[in-house]
mmCIF file of C-alpha atoms in Angstrom:
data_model
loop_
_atom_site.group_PDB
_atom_site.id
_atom_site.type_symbol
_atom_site.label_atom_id
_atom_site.label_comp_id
_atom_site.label_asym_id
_atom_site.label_seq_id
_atom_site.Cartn_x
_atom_site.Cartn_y
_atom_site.Cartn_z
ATOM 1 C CA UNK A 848 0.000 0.000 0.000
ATOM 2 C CA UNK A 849 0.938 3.620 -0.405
ATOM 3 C CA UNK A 850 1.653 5.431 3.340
ATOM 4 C CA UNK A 851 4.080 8.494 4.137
ATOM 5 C CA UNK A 852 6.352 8.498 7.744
ATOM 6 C CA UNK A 853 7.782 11.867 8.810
ATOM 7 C CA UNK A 854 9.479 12.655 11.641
ATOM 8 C CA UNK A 855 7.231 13.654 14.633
ATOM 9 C CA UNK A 856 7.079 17.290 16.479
ATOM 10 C CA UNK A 857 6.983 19.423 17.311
ATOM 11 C CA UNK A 858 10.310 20.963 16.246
ATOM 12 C CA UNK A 859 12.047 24.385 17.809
ATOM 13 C CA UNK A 860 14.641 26.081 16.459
ATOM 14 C CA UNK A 861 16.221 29.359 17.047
ATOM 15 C CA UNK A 862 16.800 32.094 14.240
ATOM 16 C CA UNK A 863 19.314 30.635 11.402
ATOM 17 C CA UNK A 864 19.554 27.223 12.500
ATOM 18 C CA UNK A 865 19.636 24.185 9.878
ATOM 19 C CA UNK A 866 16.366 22.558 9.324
ATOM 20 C CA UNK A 867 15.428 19.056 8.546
ATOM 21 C CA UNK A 868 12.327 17.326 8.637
ATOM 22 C CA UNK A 869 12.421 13.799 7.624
ATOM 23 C CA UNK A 870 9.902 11.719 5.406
ATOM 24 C CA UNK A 871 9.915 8.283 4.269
ATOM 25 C CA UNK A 872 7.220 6.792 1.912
ATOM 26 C CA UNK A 873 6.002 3.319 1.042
ATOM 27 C CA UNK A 874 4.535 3.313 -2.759
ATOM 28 C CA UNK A 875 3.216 0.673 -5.482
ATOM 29 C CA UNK A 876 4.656 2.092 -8.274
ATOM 30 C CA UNK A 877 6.399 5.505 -8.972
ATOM 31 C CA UNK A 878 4.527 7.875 -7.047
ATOM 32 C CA UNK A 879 5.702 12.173 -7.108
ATOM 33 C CA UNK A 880 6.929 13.493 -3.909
ATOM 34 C CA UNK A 881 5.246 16.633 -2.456
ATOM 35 C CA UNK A 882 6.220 18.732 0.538
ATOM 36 C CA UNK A 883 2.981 21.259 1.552
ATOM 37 C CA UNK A 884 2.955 24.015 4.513
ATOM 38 C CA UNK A 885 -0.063 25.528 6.552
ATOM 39 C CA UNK A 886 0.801 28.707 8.247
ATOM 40 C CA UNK A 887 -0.732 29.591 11.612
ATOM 41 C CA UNK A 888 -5.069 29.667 10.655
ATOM 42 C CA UNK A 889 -4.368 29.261 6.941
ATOM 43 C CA UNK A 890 -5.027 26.730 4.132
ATOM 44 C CA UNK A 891 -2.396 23.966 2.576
ATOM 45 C CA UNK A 892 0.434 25.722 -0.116
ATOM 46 C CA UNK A 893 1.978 23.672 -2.053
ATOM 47 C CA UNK A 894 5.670 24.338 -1.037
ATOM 48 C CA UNK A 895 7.856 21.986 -3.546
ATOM 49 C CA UNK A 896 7.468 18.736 -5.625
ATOM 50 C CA UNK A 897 9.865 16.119 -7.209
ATOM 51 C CA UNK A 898 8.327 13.867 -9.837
ATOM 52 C CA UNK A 899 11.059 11.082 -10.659
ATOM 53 C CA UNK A 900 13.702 9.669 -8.977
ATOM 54 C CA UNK A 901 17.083 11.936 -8.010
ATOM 55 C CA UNK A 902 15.294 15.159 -8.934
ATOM 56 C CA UNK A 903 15.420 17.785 -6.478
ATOM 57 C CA UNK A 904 12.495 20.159 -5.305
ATOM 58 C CA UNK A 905 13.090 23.533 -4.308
ATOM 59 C CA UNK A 906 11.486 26.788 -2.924
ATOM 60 C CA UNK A 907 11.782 29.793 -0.577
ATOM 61 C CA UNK A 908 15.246 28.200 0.316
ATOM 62 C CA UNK A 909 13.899 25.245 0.841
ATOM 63 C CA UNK A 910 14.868 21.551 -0.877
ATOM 64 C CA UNK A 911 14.315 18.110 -1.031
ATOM 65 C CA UNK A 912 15.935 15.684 -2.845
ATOM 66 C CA UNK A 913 13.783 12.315 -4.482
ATOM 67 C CA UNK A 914 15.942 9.457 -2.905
ATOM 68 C CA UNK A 915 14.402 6.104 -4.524
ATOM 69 C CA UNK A 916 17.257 3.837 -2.831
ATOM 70 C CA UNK A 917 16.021 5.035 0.261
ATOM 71 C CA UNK A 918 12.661 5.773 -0.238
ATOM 72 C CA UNK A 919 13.135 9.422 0.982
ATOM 73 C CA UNK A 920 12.606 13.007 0.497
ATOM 74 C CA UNK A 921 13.366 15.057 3.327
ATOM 75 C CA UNK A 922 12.621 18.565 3.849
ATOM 76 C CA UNK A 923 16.053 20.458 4.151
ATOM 77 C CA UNK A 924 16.496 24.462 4.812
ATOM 78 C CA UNK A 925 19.740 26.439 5.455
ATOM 79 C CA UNK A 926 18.931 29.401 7.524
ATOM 80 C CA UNK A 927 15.457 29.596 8.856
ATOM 81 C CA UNK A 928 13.392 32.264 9.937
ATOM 82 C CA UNK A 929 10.348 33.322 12.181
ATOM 83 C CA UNK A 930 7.855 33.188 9.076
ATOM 84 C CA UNK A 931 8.798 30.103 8.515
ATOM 85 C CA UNK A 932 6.956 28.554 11.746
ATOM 86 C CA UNK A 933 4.122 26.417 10.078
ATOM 87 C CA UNK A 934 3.113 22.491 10.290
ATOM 88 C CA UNK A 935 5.045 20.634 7.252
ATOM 89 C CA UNK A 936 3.413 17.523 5.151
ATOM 90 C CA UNK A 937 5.026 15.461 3.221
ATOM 91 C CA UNK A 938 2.687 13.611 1.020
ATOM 92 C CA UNK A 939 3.030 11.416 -2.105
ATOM 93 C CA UNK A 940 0.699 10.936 -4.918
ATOM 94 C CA UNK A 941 -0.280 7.803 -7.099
ATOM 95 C CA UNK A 942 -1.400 7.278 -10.697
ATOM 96 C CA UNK A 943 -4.871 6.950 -9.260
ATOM 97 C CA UNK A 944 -4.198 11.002 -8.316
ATOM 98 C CA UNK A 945 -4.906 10.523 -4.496
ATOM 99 C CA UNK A 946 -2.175 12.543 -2.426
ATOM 100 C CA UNK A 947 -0.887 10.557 0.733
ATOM 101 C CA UNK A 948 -0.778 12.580 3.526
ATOM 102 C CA UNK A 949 1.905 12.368 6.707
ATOM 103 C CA UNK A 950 1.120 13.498 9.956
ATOM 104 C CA UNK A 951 2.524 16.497 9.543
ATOM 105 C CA UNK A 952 5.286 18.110 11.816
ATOM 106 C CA UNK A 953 5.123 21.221 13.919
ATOM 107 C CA UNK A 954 8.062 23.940 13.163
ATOM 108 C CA UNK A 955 8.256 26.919 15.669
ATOM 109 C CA UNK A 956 11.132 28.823 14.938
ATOM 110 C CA UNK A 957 12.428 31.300 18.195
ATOM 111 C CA UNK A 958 14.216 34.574 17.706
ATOM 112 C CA UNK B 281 -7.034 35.630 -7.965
ATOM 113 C CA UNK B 282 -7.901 32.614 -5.880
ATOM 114 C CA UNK B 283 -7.998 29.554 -7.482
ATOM 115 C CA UNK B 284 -9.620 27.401 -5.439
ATOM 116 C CA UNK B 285 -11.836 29.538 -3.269
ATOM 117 C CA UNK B 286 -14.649 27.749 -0.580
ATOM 118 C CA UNK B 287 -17.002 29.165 1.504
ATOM 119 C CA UNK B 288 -17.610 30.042 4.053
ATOM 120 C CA UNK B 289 -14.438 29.668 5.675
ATOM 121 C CA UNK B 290 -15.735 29.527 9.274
ATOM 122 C CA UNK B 291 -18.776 27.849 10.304
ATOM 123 C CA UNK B 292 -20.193 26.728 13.952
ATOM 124 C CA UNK B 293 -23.577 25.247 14.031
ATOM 125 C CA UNK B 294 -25.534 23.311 16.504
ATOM 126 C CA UNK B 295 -25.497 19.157 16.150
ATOM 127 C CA UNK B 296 -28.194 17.604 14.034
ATOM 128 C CA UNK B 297 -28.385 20.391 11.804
ATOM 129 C CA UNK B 298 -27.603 20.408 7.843
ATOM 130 C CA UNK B 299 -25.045 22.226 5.966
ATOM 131 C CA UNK B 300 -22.962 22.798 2.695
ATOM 132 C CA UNK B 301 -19.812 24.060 2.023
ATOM 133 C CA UNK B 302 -19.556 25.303 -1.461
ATOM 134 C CA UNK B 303 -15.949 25.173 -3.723
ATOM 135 C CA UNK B 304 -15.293 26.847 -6.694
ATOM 136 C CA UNK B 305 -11.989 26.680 -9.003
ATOM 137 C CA UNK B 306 -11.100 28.968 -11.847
ATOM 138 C CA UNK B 307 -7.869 26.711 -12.893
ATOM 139 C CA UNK B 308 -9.645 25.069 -15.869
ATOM 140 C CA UNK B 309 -9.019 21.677 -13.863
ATOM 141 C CA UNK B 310 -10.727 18.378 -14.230
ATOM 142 C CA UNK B 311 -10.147 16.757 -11.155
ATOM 143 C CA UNK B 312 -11.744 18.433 -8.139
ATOM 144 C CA UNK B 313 -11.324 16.849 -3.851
ATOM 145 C CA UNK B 314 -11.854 17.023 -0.837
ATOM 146 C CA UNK B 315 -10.145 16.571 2.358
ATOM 147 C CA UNK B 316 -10.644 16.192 6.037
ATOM 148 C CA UNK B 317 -8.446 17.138 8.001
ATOM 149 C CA UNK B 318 -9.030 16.221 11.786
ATOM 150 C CA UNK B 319 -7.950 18.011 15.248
ATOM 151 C CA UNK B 320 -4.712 16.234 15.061
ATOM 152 C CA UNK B 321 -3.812 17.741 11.389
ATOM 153 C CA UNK B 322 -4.632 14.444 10.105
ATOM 154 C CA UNK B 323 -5.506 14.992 6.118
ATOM 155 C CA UNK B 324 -7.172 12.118 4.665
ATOM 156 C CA UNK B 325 -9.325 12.475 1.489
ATOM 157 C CA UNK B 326 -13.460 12.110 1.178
ATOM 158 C CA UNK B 327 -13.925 12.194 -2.254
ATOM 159 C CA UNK B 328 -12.627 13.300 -5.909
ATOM 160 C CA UNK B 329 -14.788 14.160 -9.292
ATOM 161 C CA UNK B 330 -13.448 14.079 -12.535
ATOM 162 C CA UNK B 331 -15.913 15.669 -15.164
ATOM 163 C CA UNK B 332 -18.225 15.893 -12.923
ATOM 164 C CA UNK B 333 -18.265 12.118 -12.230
ATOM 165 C CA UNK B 334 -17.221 10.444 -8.836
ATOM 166 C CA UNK B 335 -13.992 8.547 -8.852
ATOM 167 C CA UNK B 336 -12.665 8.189 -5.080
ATOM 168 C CA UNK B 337 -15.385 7.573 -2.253
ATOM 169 C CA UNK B 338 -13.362 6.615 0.993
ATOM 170 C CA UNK B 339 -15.146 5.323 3.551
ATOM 171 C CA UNK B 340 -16.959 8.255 4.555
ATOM 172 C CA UNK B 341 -20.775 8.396 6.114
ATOM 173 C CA UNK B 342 -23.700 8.644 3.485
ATOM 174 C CA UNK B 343 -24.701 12.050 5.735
ATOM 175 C CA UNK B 344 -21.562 13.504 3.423
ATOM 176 C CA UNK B 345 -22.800 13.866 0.128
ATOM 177 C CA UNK B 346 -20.992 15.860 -2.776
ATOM 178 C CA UNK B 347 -22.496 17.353 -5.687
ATOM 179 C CA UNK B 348 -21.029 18.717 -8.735
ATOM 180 C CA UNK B 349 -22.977 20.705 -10.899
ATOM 181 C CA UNK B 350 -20.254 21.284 -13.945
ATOM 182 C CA UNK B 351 -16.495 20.283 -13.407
ATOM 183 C CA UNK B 352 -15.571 24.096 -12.213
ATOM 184 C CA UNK B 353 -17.570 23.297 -8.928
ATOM 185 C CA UNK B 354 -17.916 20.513 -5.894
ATOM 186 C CA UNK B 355 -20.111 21.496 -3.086
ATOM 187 C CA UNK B 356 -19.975 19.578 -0.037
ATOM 188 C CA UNK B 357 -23.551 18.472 1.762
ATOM 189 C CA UNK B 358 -23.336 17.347 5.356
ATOM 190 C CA UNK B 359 -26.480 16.067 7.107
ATOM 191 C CA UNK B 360 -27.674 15.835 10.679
ATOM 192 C CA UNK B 361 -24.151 17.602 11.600
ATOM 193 C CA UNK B 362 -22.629 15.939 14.897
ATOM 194 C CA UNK B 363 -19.751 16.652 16.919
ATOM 195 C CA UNK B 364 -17.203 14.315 15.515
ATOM 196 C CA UNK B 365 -17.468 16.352 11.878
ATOM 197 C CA UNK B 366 -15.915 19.380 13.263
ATOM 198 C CA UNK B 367 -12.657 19.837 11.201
ATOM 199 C CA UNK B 368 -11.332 21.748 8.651
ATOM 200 C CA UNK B 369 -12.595 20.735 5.186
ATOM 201 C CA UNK B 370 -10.471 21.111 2.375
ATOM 202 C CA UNK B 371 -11.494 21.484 -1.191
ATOM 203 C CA UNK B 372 -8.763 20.965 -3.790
ATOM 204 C CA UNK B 373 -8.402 20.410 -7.594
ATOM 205 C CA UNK B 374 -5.708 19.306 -10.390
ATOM 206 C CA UNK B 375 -5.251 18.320 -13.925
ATOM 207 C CA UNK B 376 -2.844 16.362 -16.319
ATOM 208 C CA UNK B 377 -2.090 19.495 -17.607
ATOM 209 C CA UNK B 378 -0.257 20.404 -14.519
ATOM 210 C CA UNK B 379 1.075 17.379 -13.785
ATOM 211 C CA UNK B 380 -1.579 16.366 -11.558
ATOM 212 C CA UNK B 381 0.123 18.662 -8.689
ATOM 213 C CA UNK B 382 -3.223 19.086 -6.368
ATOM 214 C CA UNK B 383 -4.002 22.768 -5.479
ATOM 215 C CA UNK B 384 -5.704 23.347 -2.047
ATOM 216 C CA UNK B 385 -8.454 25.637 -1.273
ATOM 217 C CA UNK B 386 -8.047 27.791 2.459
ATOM 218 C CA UNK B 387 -9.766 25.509 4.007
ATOM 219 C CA UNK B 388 -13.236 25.840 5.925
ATOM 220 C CA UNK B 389 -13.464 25.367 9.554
ATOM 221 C CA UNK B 390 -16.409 23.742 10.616
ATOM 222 C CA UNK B 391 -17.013 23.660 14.667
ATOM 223 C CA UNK B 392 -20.259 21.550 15.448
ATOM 224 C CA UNK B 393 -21.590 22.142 18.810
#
């Protein structure tokens, strides 16, 4: 069956500090690789997507890389900031166009 | 421009009562959804239309009933509201000509009380 495992919050970082938020998947088949965020009282943006194998999705300084060897695409960020404070899913869709949805993890980033 | 817009975004009504949520998209997408997304930030989805015609029905009580009048909109019914249905619904929709990347609505949070 298809499911999607990331890492469970919450998460706190300070100002600046290196993110990642891990996700694993389980998939029939080749499925695409999405990351989405929900801000604080807001709807699900789509933040970046990979679509095969080895490519790499990027956005507001954000990346993840499509590993099919280890069935993984975790979220990775540099430097981040206040705004960025949101709940991260990482969710993977099927031929059958149903998105997978994990639980979702918690970022609150401090000053 | 919203693209997928749903209203209304907050709702809180009394249990047994009946209510829709409409959704709207101006993408020029097939494929329309929607989600469920529990107190815990669970998403999981309800169903999806293509054309117009249902394609995924999870398990999902017959007071939930969609509707699609023409492929640009999928209302949500919900009968006999009780307390367990409060969540925030999520309409969404997509196409091949995107890639099938699924666009989200804000959401509408629904408080039954």
């Amino acid at each position: 069956g298809n499911s999607v495992t990331q890492m469970e919050g919450p998460v706190t970082l300070s100002e600046e500090a290196f993110l990642t938020i891990n996700c694993t998947y389980t998939a029939t088949g080749y499925p695409s690789l999405f990351w989405y965020v929900q801000y604080p009282g807001e709807g699900l943006q789509l933040l970046l997507k990979a679509t095969k194998a080895d490519d790499k999705g990027s956005n507001k300084g954000f990346e993840a890389t499509y590993r099919k060897e280890t069935t993984s695409f975790h979220l990775e960020k540099g430097s981040v900031q206040v705004s960025d404070s949101a709940v991260y899913f990482c969710a993977l869709q099927t031929g059958a166009n149903n998105l997978f949805f994990g639980t979702g993890t918690r970022l609150t980033v401090i000053p | 421009d919203t693209a997928v817009s749903q209203t209304p975004k907050y709702l809180v009504t009394q249990m047994g009562n009946d209510k829709s949520i409409k959704c709207e998209q101006n993408l020029g997408h097939d494929t329309m959804y929607w989600y469920k997304q529990d107190s815990k930030k669970f998403l999981k989805i309800m169903f999806s239309y293509n054309n117009k015609e249902l394609i995924i029905n999870e398990t999902v009580p017959n007071r939930f009933s969609p509707k699609s009048p023409d492929k640009a909109h999928l209302n949500l019914h919900i009968n006999s509201l009780e307390l367990g249905d409060s969540a925030v619904y999520f309409c969404a929709s997509s196409d091949e000509g995107t890639g099938n990347t699924i666009y989200f609505g804000e959401g509408s949070w629904l408080t039954v009380v």
